[in-house]
Short mmCIF file of C-alpha atoms in Angstrom, two decimals:
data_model
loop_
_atom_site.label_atom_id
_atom_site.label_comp_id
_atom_site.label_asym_id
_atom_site.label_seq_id
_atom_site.Cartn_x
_atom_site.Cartn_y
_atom_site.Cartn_z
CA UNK A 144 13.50 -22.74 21.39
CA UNK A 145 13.12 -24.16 25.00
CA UNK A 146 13.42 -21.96 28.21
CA UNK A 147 17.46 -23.70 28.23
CA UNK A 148 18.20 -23.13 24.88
CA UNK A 149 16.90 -19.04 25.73
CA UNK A 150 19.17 -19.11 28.62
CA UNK A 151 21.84 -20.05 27.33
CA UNK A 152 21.61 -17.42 24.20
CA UNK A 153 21.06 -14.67 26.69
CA UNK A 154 24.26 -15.96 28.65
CA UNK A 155 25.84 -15.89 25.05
CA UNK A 156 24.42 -12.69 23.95
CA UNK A 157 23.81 -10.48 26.96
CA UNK A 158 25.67 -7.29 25.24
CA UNK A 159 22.68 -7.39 22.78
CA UNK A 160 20.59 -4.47 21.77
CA UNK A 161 17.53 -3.50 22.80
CA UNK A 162 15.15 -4.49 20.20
CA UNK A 163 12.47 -2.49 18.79
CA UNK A 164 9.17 -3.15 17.97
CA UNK A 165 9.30 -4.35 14.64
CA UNK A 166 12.35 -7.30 15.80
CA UNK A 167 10.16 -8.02 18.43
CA UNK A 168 6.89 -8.31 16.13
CA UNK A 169 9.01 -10.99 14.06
CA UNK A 170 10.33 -12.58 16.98
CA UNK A 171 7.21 -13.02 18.42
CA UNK A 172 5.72 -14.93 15.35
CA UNK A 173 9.11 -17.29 15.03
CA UNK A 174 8.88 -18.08 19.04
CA UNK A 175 4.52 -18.71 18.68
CA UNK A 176 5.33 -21.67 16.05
CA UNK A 177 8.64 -23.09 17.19
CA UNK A 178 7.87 -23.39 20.82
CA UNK A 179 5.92 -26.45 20.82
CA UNK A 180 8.19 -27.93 18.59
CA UNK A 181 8.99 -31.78 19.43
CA UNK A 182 7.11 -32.24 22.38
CA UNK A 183 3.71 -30.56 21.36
CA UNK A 184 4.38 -27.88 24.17
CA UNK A 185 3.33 -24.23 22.53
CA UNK A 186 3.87 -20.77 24.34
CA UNK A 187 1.87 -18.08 24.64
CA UNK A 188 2.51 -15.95 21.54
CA UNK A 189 3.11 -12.60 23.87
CA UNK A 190 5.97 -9.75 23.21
CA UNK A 191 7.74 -10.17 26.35
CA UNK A 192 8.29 -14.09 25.62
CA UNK A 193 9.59 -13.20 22.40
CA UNK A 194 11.97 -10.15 24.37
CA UNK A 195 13.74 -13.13 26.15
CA UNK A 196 14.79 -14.94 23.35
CA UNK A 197 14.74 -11.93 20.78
CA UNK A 198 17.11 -10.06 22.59
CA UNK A 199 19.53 -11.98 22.00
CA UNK A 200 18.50 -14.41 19.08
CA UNK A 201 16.05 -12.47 16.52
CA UNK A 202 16.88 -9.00 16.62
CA UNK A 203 19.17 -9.16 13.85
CA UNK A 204 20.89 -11.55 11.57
CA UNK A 205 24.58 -11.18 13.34
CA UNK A 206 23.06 -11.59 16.62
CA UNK A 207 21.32 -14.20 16.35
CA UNK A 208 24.26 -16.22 13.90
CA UNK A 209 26.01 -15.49 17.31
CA UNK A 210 23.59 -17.18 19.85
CA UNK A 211 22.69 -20.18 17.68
CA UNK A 212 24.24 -22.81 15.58
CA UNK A 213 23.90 -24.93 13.38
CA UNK A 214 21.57 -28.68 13.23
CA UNK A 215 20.49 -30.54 10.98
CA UNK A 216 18.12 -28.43 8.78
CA UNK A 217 20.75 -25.96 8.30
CA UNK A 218 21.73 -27.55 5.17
CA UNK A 219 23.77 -25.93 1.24
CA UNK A 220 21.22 -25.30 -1.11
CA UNK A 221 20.75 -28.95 -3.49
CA UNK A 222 22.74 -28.46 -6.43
CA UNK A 223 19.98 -27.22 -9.35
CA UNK A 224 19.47 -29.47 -12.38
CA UNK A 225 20.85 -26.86 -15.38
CA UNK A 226 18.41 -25.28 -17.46
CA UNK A 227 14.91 -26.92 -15.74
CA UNK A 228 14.93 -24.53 -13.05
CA UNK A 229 15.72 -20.72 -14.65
CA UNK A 230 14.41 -18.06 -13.01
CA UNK A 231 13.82 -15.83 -16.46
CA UNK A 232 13.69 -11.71 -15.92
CA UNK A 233 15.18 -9.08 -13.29
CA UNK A 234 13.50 -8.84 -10.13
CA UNK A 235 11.03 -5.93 -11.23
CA UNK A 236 10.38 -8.16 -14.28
CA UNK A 237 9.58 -11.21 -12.12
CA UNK A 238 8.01 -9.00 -9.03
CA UNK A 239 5.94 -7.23 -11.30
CA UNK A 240 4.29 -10.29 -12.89
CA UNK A 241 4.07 -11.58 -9.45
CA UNK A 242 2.01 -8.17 -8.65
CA UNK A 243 -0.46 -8.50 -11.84
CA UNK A 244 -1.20 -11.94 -11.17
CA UNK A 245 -2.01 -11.51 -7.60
CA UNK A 246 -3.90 -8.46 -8.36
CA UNK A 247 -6.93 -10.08 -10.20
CA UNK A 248 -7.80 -12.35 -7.61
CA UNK A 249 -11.17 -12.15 -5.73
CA UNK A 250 -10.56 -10.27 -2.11
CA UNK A 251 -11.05 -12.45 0.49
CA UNK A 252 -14.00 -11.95 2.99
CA UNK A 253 -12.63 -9.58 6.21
CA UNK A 254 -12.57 -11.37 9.32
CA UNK A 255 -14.77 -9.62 11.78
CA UNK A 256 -14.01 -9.66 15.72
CA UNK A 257 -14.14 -13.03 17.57
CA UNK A 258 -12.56 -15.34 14.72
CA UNK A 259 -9.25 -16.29 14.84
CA UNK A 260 -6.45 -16.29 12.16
CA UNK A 261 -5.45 -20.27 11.39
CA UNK A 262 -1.91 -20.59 10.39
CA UNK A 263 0.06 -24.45 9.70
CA UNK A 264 3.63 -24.19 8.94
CA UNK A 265 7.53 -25.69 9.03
CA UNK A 266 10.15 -24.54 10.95
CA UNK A 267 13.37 -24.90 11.25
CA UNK A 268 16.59 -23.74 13.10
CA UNK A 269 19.88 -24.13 14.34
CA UNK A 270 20.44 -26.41 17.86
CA UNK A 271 22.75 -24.75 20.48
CA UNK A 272 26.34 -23.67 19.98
CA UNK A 273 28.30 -25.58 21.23
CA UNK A 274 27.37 -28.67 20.71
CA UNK A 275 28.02 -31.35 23.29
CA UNK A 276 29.16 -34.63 23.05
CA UNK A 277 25.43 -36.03 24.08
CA UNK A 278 23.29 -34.09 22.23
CA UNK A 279 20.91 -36.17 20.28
CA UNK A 280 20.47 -35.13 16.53
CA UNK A 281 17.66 -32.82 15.47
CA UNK A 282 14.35 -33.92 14.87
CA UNK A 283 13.32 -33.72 11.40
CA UNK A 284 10.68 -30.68 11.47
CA UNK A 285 7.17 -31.26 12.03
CA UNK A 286 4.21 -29.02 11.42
CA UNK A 287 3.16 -27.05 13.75
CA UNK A 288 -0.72 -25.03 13.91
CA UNK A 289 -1.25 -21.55 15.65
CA UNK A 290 -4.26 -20.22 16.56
CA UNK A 291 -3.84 -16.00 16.67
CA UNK A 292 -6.87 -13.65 17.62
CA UNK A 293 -7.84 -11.54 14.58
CA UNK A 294 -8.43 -8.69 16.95
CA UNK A 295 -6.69 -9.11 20.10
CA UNK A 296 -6.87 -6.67 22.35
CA UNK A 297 -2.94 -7.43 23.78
CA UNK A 298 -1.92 -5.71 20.78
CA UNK A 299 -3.86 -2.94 20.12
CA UNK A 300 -3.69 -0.98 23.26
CA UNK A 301 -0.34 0.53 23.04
CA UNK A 302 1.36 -1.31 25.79
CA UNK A 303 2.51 -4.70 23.85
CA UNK A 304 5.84 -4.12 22.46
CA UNK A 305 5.24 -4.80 19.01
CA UNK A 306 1.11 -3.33 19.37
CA UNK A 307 0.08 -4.96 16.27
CA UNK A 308 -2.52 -7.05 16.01
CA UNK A 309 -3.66 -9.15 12.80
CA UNK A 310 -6.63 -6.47 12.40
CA UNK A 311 -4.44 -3.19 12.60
CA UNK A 312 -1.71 -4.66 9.77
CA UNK A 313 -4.84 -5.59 7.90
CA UNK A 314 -6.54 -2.79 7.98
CA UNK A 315 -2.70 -0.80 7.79
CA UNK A 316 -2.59 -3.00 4.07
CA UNK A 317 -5.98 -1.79 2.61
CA UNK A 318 -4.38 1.55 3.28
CA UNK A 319 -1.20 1.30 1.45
CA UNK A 320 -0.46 4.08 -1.63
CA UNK A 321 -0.01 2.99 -5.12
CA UNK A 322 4.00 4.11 -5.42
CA UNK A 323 6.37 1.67 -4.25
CA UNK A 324 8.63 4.71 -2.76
CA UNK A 325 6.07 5.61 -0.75
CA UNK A 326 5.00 2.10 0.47
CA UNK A 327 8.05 1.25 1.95
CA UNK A 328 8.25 4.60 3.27
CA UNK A 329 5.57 4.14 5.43
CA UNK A 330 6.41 0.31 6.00
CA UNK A 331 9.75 1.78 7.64
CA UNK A 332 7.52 4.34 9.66
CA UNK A 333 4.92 1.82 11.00
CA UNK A 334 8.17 -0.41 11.94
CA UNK A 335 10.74 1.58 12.95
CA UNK A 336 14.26 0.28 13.87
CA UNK A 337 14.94 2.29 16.62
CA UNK A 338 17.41 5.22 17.59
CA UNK A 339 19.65 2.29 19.36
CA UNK A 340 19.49 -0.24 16.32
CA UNK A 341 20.94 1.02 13.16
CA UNK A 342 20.52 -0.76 10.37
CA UNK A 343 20.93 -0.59 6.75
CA UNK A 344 17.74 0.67 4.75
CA UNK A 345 17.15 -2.63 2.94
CA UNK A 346 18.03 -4.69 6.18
CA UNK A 347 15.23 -2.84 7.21
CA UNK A 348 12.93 -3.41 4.43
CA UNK A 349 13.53 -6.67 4.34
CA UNK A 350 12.52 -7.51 7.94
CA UNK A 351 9.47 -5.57 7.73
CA UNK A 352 8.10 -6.56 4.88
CA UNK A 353 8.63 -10.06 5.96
CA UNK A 354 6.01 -8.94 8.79
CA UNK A 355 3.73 -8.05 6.43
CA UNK A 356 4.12 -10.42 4.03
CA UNK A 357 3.39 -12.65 6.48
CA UNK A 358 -0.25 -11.35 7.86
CA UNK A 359 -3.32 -13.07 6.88
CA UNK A 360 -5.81 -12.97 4.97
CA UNK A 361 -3.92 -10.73 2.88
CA UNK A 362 -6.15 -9.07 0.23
CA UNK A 363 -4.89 -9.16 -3.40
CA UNK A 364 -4.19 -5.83 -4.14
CA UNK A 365 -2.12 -5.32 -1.22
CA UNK A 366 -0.06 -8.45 -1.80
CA UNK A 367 0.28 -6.61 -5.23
CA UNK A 368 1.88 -3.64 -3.68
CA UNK A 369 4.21 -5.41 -1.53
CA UNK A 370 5.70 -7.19 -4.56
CA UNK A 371 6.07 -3.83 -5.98
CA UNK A 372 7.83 -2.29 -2.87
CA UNK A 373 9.92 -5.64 -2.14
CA UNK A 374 11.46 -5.09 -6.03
CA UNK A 375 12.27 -1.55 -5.27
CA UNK A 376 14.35 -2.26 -1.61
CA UNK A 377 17.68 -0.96 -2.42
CA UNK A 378 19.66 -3.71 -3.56
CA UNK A 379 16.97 -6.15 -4.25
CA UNK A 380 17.48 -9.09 -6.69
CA UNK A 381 16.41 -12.62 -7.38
CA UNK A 382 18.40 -15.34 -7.26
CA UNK A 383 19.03 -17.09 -11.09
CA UNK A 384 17.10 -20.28 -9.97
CA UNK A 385 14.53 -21.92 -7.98
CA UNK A 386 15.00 -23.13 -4.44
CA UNK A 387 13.80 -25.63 -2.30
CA UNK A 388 11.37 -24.45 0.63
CA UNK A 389 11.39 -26.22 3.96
CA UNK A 390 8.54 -28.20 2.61
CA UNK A 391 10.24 -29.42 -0.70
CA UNK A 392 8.10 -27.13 -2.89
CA UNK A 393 10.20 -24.76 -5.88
CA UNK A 394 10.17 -20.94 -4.71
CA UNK A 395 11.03 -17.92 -5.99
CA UNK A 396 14.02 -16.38 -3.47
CA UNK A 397 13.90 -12.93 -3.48
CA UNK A 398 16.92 -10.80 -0.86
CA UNK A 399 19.17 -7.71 -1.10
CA UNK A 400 22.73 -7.25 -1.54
CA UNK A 401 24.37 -5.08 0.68
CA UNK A 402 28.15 -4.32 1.27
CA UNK A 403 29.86 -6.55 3.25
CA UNK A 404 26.39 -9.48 3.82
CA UNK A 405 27.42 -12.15 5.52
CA UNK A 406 23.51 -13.56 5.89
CA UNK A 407 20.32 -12.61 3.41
CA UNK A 408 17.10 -12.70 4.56
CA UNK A 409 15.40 -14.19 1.58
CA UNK A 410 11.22 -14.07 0.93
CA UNK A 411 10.26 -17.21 -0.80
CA UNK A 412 7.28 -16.94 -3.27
CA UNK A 413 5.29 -19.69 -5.03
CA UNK A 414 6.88 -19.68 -9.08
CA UNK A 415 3.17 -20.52 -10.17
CA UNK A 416 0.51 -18.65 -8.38
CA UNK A 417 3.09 -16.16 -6.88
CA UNK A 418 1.87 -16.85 -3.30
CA UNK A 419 3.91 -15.93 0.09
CA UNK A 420 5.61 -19.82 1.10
CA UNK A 421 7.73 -18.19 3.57
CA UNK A 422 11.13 -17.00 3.88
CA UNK A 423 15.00 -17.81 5.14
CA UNK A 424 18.08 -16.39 6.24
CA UNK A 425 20.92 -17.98 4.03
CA UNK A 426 24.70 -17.21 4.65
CA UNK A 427 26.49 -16.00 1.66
CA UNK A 428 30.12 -15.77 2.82
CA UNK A 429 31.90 -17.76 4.82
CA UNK A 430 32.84 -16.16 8.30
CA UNK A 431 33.22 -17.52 11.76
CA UNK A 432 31.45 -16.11 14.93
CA UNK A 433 33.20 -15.38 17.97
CA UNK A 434 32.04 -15.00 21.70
CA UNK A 435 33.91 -12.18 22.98
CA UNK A 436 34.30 -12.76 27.06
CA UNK A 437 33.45 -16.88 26.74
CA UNK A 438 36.29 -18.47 26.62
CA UNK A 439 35.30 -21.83 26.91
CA UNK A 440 33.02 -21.11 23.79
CA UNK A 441 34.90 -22.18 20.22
CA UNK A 442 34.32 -20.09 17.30
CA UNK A 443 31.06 -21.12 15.23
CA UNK A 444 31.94 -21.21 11.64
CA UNK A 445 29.73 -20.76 9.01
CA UNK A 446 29.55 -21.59 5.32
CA UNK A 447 28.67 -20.15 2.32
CA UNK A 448 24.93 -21.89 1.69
CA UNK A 449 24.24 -23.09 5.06
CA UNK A 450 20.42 -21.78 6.20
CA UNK A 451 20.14 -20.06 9.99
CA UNK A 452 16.52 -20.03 10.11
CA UNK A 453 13.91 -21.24 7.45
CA UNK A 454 10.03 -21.01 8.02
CA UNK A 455 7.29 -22.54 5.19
CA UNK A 456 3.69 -21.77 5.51
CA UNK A 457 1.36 -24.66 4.71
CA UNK A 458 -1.75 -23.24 5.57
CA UNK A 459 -3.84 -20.65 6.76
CA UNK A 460 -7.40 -19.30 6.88
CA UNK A 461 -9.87 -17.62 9.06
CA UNK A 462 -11.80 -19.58 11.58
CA UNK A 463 -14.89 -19.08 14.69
CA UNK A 464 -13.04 -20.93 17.51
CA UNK A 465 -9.43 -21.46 18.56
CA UNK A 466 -8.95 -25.23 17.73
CA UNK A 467 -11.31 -24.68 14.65
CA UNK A 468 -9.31 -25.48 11.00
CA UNK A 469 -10.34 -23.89 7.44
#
């Protein structure tokens, strides 16, 4: 998202909520990767870059359906070849095998101070609503690299909106309990929503664990725990088949139901070795979104299938210097 494109949400969106540290946390890792996006710009990966656009954009599903709309990645799910691509079980079933495969793996080393964490990943989202008569189509998506302290000081002095750097989740995994009740209970503690953003319990599950899910290196037995807490979100379930990531590559989709969804937030997870790939925000009823107070704004429709926001991680590891790859 450019500096016009963030304008023009916040002129959109300027009734938005306040977000809270955990939207801004997420929004700060969505803006670090898409900002140099085309034109090999990249912004600094701080909070109060991410408030701008996450204001109005990535605090929540309905706001940001409401900024943004739709390119060309935002595309219906392929239609699935019958029987080839089964997902077999209930989501404990398949979240638990997930767990026990993950869990035997050798830990990877800890990063010490001084490296940095080396992510490469796909992004995609929605152009700006409306669309005008000029506007060129969207570039396919092209990966992008992002260099993050392991322990930056930014984000562990209390003063940083989201205040989390890559060594505090670490070290906030290797101290996760055993029972997936209580995992997610603290995962909601150590990122609240906020007094002034309500938001349904697995809503709020979901976009935290996406957080987490996304921190690297992530040691096995955590990863394990997640997969046990993700299958016990209220309303959690797996969709019957495999997806498509950004990057073409079959994934698991795992979301929650709630009353009245309009969008999922969907983690993706490798069918195989039961890896993180990434995760998506798919729309799963038709609706239209309307800009209260713009009247020269038309209503953005959206369709049943069509993907807001999709991310795949290609990736990562632990390196000595920013510019340094695995």
């Amino acid at each position: 998202m450019n500096v016009d494109e963030m304008k023009d949400v916040r002129e959109f969106r300027a009734g938005a909520p306040k977000p809270d540290r955990a939207r801004l946390a997420e929004g700060r890792d969505r803006l670090s990767s898409a900002a140099g996006r085309g034109r090999g710009r990249r912004l600094r990966a701080d909070w109060r870059l991410a408030a701008v656009g996450a204001a109005a954009a990535l605090t929540a599903v309905a706001v940001l359906a409401s900024g943004l709309g739709g390119g060309g990645h935002s595309n219906v799910e392929p239609t699935v070849p019958a029987g080839t691509r089964t997902v077999q079980g209930s989501v404990k079933e398949v979240l638990e095998r997930a767990a026990s495969t993950v869990e035997r793996a050798d830990p990877p080393p800890t990063p010490h101070a001084g490296q940095w964490i080396y992510e490469k990943k796909l992004s995609a989202s929605p152009g700006i609503w409306p669309k005008s008569k000029a506007a060129q189509p969207e570039p396919e998506p092209e990966p992008q690299e992002h260099w993050e302290r392991y322990a930056d000081p930014r984000f562990e002095n209390g003063k940083e909106g989201d205040d989390r750097s890559m060594r505090e989740r670490l070290r906030f995994l290797d101290e996760l309990p055993d029972d997936p009740a209580a995992v997610l209970k603290k995962v909601r503690s150590y990122y609240p929503s906020g007094k002034g953003n309500p938001e349904p319990e697995g809503e709020h599950d979901m976009r935290a664990l996406t957080v987490l899910f996304a921190s690297q290196p992530i040691p096995p037995q955590a990863l394990a725990k997640l997969y046990r807490a993700l299958a016990a979100v209220p309303g959690a379930e797996i969709t019957d088949h495999l997806v498509r990531d950004l990057a073409g590559r079959d994934a698991l989709a795992v979301g929650h139901d709630e009353k009245g969804q309009k969008v999922r937030r969907e983690i993706l997870i490798d069918p195989h070795t039961y890896q993180y790939l990434g995760d998506r925000w798919l729309v799963v009823k038709d609706y239209k979104d309307t800009f209260p107070g713009a009247d020269d704004t038309p209503d953005r429709p959206w369709k049943a299938g069509d993907i807001i926001f999709q991310h795949a991680v290609l990736a990562t590891g632990v390196v000595d210097h920013k510019g340094d790859r695995p």
